[in-house]
PDB file of C-alpha atoms in Angstrom:
ATOM      1  CA  MET A   1      55.616 -28.249   0.917  1.00 45.00           C
ATOM      2  CA  ARG A   2      52.404 -30.427   0.333  1.00 46.00           C
ATOM      3  CA  GLY A   3      51.490 -28.826  -2.956  1.00 44.00           C
ATOM      4  CA  ILE A   4      55.283 -29.064  -4.002  1.00 45.00           C
ATOM      5  CA  LEU A   5      55.174 -32.613  -3.036  1.00 46.00           C
ATOM      6  CA  GLY A   6      52.286 -33.290  -4.984  1.00 48.00           C
ATOM      7  CA  VAL A   7      53.777 -31.929  -8.044  1.00 44.00           C
ATOM      8  CA  LEU A   8      56.852 -34.300  -7.407  1.00 49.00           C
ATOM      9  CA  LEU A   9      54.446 -37.287  -7.241  1.00 49.00           C
ATOM     10  CA  LEU A  10      52.938 -36.478 -10.605  1.00 49.00           C
ATOM     11  CA  VAL A  11      55.970 -35.916 -12.351  1.00 47.00           C
ATOM     12  CA  ALA A  12      58.008 -38.932 -11.052  1.00 51.00           C
ATOM     13  CA  ALA A  13      55.217 -41.211 -11.603  1.00 47.00           C
ATOM     14  CA  GLY A  14      54.330 -39.771 -15.069  1.00 46.00           C
ATOM     15  CA  SER A  15      50.501 -39.791 -14.016  1.00 41.00           C
ATOM     16  CA  GLY A  16      47.531 -37.183 -13.223  1.00 39.00           C
ATOM     17  CA  MET A  17      48.101 -35.447 -16.284  1.00 36.00           C
ATOM     18  CA  HIS A  18      44.361 -35.216 -17.166  1.00 36.00           C
ATOM     19  CA  ASP A  19      43.704 -34.027 -13.646  1.00 41.00           C
ATOM     20  CA  SER A  20      44.084 -30.179 -14.378  1.00 39.00           C
ATOM     21  CA  PRO A  21      42.823 -27.937 -16.904  1.00 40.00           C
ATOM     22  CA  ARG A  22      46.273 -26.647 -17.282  1.00 40.00           C
ATOM     23  CA  ALA A  23      47.683 -30.100 -17.961  1.00 40.00           C
ATOM     24  CA  GLN A  24      45.438 -29.972 -21.339  1.00 47.00           C
ATOM     25  CA  THR A  25      48.651 -28.097 -23.104  1.00 49.00           C
ATOM     26  CA  ALA A  26      50.346 -29.691 -26.082  1.00 64.00           C
ATOM     27  CA  ASP A  27      52.733 -31.414 -23.914  1.00 74.00           C
ATOM     28  CA  PRO A  28      51.362 -31.931 -20.413  1.00 75.00           C
ATOM     29  CA  LEU A  29      54.408 -33.893 -19.171  1.00 71.00           C
ATOM     30  CA  ALA A  30      56.711 -31.247 -20.174  1.00 78.00           C
ATOM     31  CA  GLU A  31      54.779 -28.904 -18.197  1.00 83.00           C
ATOM     32  CA  LEU A  32      54.589 -31.010 -15.050  1.00 79.00           C
ATOM     33  CA  THR A  33      58.422 -31.541 -15.592  1.00 79.00           C
ATOM     34  CA  ASP A  34      58.816 -28.065 -15.665  1.00 84.00           C
ATOM     35  CA  ARG A  35      57.062 -27.319 -12.684  1.00 85.00           C
ATOM     36  CA  TYR A  36      58.583 -30.202 -10.733  1.00 81.00           C
ATOM     37  CA  HIS A  37      61.957 -28.763 -11.336  1.00 85.00           C
ATOM     38  CA  ARG A  38      60.874 -24.976 -10.616  1.00 89.00           C
ATOM     39  CA  ASP A  39      59.264 -26.260  -7.298  1.00 87.00           C
ATOM     40  CA  ARG A  40      62.087 -28.717  -6.472  1.00 89.00           C
ATOM     41  CA  ARG A  41      64.458 -25.503  -6.815  1.00 92.00           C
ATOM     42  CA  ARG A  42      62.207 -23.232  -4.786  1.00 91.00           C
ATOM     43  CA  LEU A  43      61.892 -25.982  -1.898  1.00 92.00           C
ATOM     44  CA  ILE A  44      65.641 -26.381  -1.893  1.00 94.00           C
ATOM     45  CA  THR A  45      66.181 -22.601  -1.704  1.00 95.00           C
ATOM     46  CA  GLU A  46      63.697 -21.771   0.772  1.00 93.00           C
ATOM     47  CA  ASN A  47      65.528 -24.601   3.135  1.00 95.00           C
ATOM     48  CA  LEU A  48      69.023 -24.184   2.592  1.00 95.00           C
ATOM     49  CA  ALA A  49      69.532 -20.331   3.003  1.00 94.00           C
ATOM     50  CA  LEU A  50      72.635 -20.272   0.712  1.00 97.00           C
ATOM     51  CA  THR A  51      75.095 -17.254   0.915  1.00 97.00           C
ATOM     52  CA  ALA A  52      75.736 -15.336  -2.405  1.00 97.00           C
ATOM     53  CA  ALA A  53      78.930 -17.294  -2.683  1.00 97.00           C
ATOM     54  CA  GLU A  54      77.443 -20.593  -1.816  1.00 98.00           C
ATOM     55  CA  SER A  55      74.602 -20.026  -4.064  1.00 97.00           C
ATOM     56  CA  ARG A  56      77.202 -19.376  -7.198  1.00 97.00           C
ATOM     57  CA  ALA A  57      78.921 -22.468  -6.363  1.00 98.00           C
ATOM     58  CA  PHE A  58      76.129 -24.648  -5.708  1.00 98.00           C
ATOM     59  CA  TRP A  59      73.509 -24.044  -8.448  1.00 98.00           C
ATOM     60  CA  PRO A  60      75.438 -24.996 -11.613  1.00 98.00           C
ATOM     61  CA  LEU A  61      76.369 -27.970  -9.570  1.00 98.00           C
ATOM     62  CA  TYR A  62      72.857 -28.973  -8.671  1.00 97.00           C
ATOM     63  CA  GLU A  63      71.779 -28.516 -12.329  1.00 96.00           C
ATOM     64  CA  GLU A  64      74.333 -30.971 -13.266  1.00 97.00           C
ATOM     65  CA  TYR A  65      73.125 -33.184 -10.492  1.00 97.00           C
ATOM     66  CA  GLU A  66      69.492 -32.896 -11.881  1.00 93.00           C
ATOM     67  CA  ARG A  67      70.758 -33.564 -15.167  1.00 94.00           C
ATOM     68  CA  ASP A  68      72.199 -36.980 -14.457  1.00 96.00           C
ATOM     69  CA  LEU A  69      69.103 -37.810 -11.897  1.00 93.00           C
ATOM     70  CA  THR A  70      66.542 -36.946 -14.822  1.00 90.00           C
ATOM     71  CA  ARG A  71      67.957 -39.755 -16.901  1.00 94.00           C
ATOM     72  CA  LEU A  72      67.192 -41.971 -14.024  1.00 94.00           C
ATOM     73  CA  THR A  73      64.095 -40.700 -13.500  1.00 89.00           C
ATOM     74  CA  GLU A  74      63.180 -41.299 -17.501  1.00 91.00           C
ATOM     75  CA  ARG A  75      64.340 -44.793 -17.064  1.00 94.00           C
ATOM     76  CA  ARG A  76      62.084 -45.174 -14.036  1.00 92.00           C
ATOM     77  CA  ARG A  77      59.223 -43.762 -15.819  1.00 88.00           C
ATOM     78  CA  ALA A  78      59.688 -46.119 -18.693  1.00 91.00           C
ATOM     79  CA  LEU A  79      59.843 -48.978 -16.169  1.00 92.00           C
ATOM     80  CA  ILE A  80      56.600 -47.893 -14.638  1.00 90.00           C
ATOM     81  CA  ALA A  81      55.044 -48.071 -18.187  1.00 89.00           C
ATOM     82  CA  GLU A  82      56.154 -51.323 -18.757  1.00 92.00           C
ATOM     83  CA  PHE A  83      54.750 -52.732 -15.611  1.00 91.00           C
ATOM     84  CA  GLY A  84      51.456 -51.211 -16.506  1.00 89.00           C
ATOM     85  CA  GLU A  85      51.288 -52.446 -19.977  1.00 90.00           C
ATOM     86  CA  ASN A  86      52.226 -56.145 -18.898  1.00 89.00           C
ATOM     87  CA  PHE A  87      50.196 -55.815 -15.974  1.00 90.00           C
ATOM     88  CA  ASP A  88      46.995 -58.105 -17.032  1.00 91.00           C
ATOM     89  CA  ALA A  89      49.369 -60.596 -18.311  1.00 92.00           C
ATOM     90  CA  MET A  90      52.692 -60.460 -16.430  1.00 94.00           C
ATOM     91  CA  SER A  91      54.653 -63.380 -16.590  1.00 95.00           C
ATOM     92  CA  ASP A  92      57.168 -64.575 -14.212  1.00 96.00           C
ATOM     93  CA  ASN A  93      59.994 -63.653 -16.573  1.00 96.00           C
ATOM     94  CA  MET A  94      58.469 -60.293 -17.080  1.00 95.00           C
ATOM     95  CA  ALA A  95      58.160 -59.597 -13.355  1.00 95.00           C
ATOM     96  CA  LYS A  96      61.585 -60.609 -12.594  1.00 97.00           C
ATOM     97  CA  LYS A  97      63.006 -58.505 -15.472  1.00 96.00           C
ATOM     98  CA  ILE A  98      61.357 -55.112 -14.087  1.00 95.00           C
ATOM     99  CA  LEU A  99      62.155 -56.026 -10.445  1.00 96.00           C
ATOM    100  CA  LEU A 100      65.849 -56.228 -11.515  1.00 97.00           C
ATOM    101  CA  ASN A 101      65.823 -53.194 -13.577  1.00 96.00           C
ATOM    102  CA  ARG A 102      64.204 -51.295 -10.458  1.00 95.00           C
ATOM    103  CA  LEU A 103      66.952 -52.506  -8.150  1.00 97.00           C
ATOM    104  CA  LYS A 104      69.603 -51.397 -10.888  1.00 98.00           C
ATOM    105  CA  ILE A 105      68.075 -48.075 -11.153  1.00 97.00           C
ATOM    106  CA  GLU A 106      67.924 -47.497  -7.250  1.00 96.00           C
ATOM    107  CA  GLU A 107      71.682 -48.816  -7.012  1.00 98.00           C
ATOM    108  CA  GLU A 108      72.450 -46.066  -9.937  1.00 98.00           C
ATOM    109  CA  ARG A 109      70.763 -43.646  -7.793  1.00 96.00           C
ATOM    110  CA  ASN A 110      72.526 -44.361  -4.856  1.00 97.00           C
ATOM    111  CA  ARG A 111      75.868 -44.426  -6.600  1.00 98.00           C
ATOM    112  CA  LEU A 112      75.161 -40.957  -8.299  1.00 98.00           C
ATOM    113  CA  ARG A 113      74.339 -39.190  -4.748  1.00 97.00           C
ATOM    114  CA  ARG A 114      77.615 -40.798  -3.648  1.00 98.00           C
ATOM    115  CA  SER A 115      79.459 -39.501  -6.304  1.00 98.00           C
ATOM    116  CA  TYR A 116      78.279 -36.033  -6.193  1.00 98.00           C
ATOM    117  CA  LEU A 117      78.848 -36.079  -2.391  1.00 98.00           C
ATOM    118  CA  PRO A 118      82.621 -34.778  -2.605  1.00 98.00           C
ATOM    119  CA  ARG A 119      81.803 -32.301  -4.962  1.00 98.00           C
ATOM    120  CA  PHE A 120      79.017 -30.787  -3.279  1.00 98.00           C
ATOM    121  CA  GLU A 121      81.046 -30.860  -0.051  1.00 98.00           C
ATOM    122  CA  LYS A 122      83.550 -28.354  -1.932  1.00 98.00           C
ATOM    123  CA  VAL A 123      80.663 -25.997  -2.213  1.00 98.00           C
ATOM    124  CA  LEU A 124      78.661 -26.116   0.794  1.00 98.00           C
ATOM    125  CA  PRO A 125      79.597 -26.363   4.518  1.00 97.00           C
ATOM    126  CA  ILE A 126      79.016 -29.914   5.724  1.00 98.00           C
ATOM    127  CA  ARG A 127      75.702 -29.306   7.771  1.00 97.00           C
ATOM    128  CA  LYS A 128      74.236 -27.476   5.073  1.00 97.00           C
ATOM    129  CA  LEU A 129      75.415 -30.117   2.947  1.00 98.00           C
ATOM    130  CA  ALA A 130      73.768 -32.949   5.181  1.00 98.00           C
ATOM    131  CA  ARG A 131      70.802 -30.633   5.270  1.00 97.00           C
ATOM    132  CA  TYR A 132      70.444 -30.669   1.535  1.00 97.00           C
ATOM    133  CA  TYR A 133      70.614 -34.380   1.597  1.00 97.00           C
ATOM    134  CA  GLN A 134      67.815 -34.514   3.862  1.00 96.00           C
ATOM    135  CA  LEU A 135      65.893 -32.383   1.631  1.00 95.00           C
ATOM    136  CA  GLU A 136      66.641 -34.632  -1.066  1.00 93.00           C
ATOM    137  CA  SER A 137      65.624 -37.877   0.804  1.00 93.00           C
ATOM    138  CA  LYS A 138      62.361 -36.204   1.938  1.00 90.00           C
ATOM    139  CA  ILE A 139      61.245 -35.349  -1.631  1.00 87.00           C
ATOM    140  CA  ARG A 140      62.324 -38.959  -2.769  1.00 87.00           C
ATOM    141  CA  ALA A 141      60.241 -40.498   0.140  1.00 88.00           C
ATOM    142  CA  ALA A 142      57.171 -38.426  -0.898  1.00 83.00           C
ATOM    143  CA  VAL A 143      57.703 -39.507  -4.676  1.00 80.00           C
ATOM    144  CA  GLU A 144      58.030 -42.737  -3.788  1.00 85.00           C
ATOM    145  CA  ALA A 145      55.109 -43.170  -1.541  1.00 86.00           C
ATOM    146  CA  GLY A 146      52.963 -41.274  -4.307  1.00 82.00           C
ATOM    147  CA  ILE A 147      54.167 -44.128  -6.610  1.00 83.00           C
ATOM    148  CA  ALA A 148      53.493 -47.105  -4.208  1.00 84.00           C
ATOM    149  CA  GLU A 149      50.138 -45.598  -3.859  1.00 85.00           C
ATOM    150  CA  GLU A 150      49.300 -45.313  -7.494  1.00 83.00           C
ATOM    151  CA  LEU A 151      50.703 -48.692  -8.505  1.00 84.00           C
ATOM    152  CA  PRO A 152      48.444 -52.171  -7.840  1.00 87.00           C
ATOM    153  CA  LEU A 153      49.999 -55.118  -6.414  1.00 89.00           C
ATOM    154  CA  LEU A 154      50.624 -58.193  -8.571  1.00 88.00           C
ATOM    155  CA  GLU A 155      48.346 -61.107  -7.877  1.00 84.00           C
TER     156      GLU A 155
END
């Protein structure tokens, strides 16, 4: 799980692209993103023990959820890049803009998770669904911890 979480951190933060010889491809971020999605899916598969019927219903919905989540992740990456570009000369207005955008993205993420809950509830028993949401929370916590570790604090 630690290796998977490491990839999650790299992809979520958009950093670490030069740490690995494999990352020296034409599009290292695309490679990391693909690996992130594969590892994330594998982590969920290994920890949910879906029946064949559950799997047929769950994975298409999961893929739709992932597409929606990816849009938020891309906005978060852009926000992190904006933070980095403005770090040395961060104005109060820029700091406030980044802060408010960060909070907005998190609010949208929570709304997204909540909006998918009844849909997931139709395809998974509630205990498996709770387990899935736990997995999502663990992955998110690891990603957030990695990002927090990499981003310097403003002066």
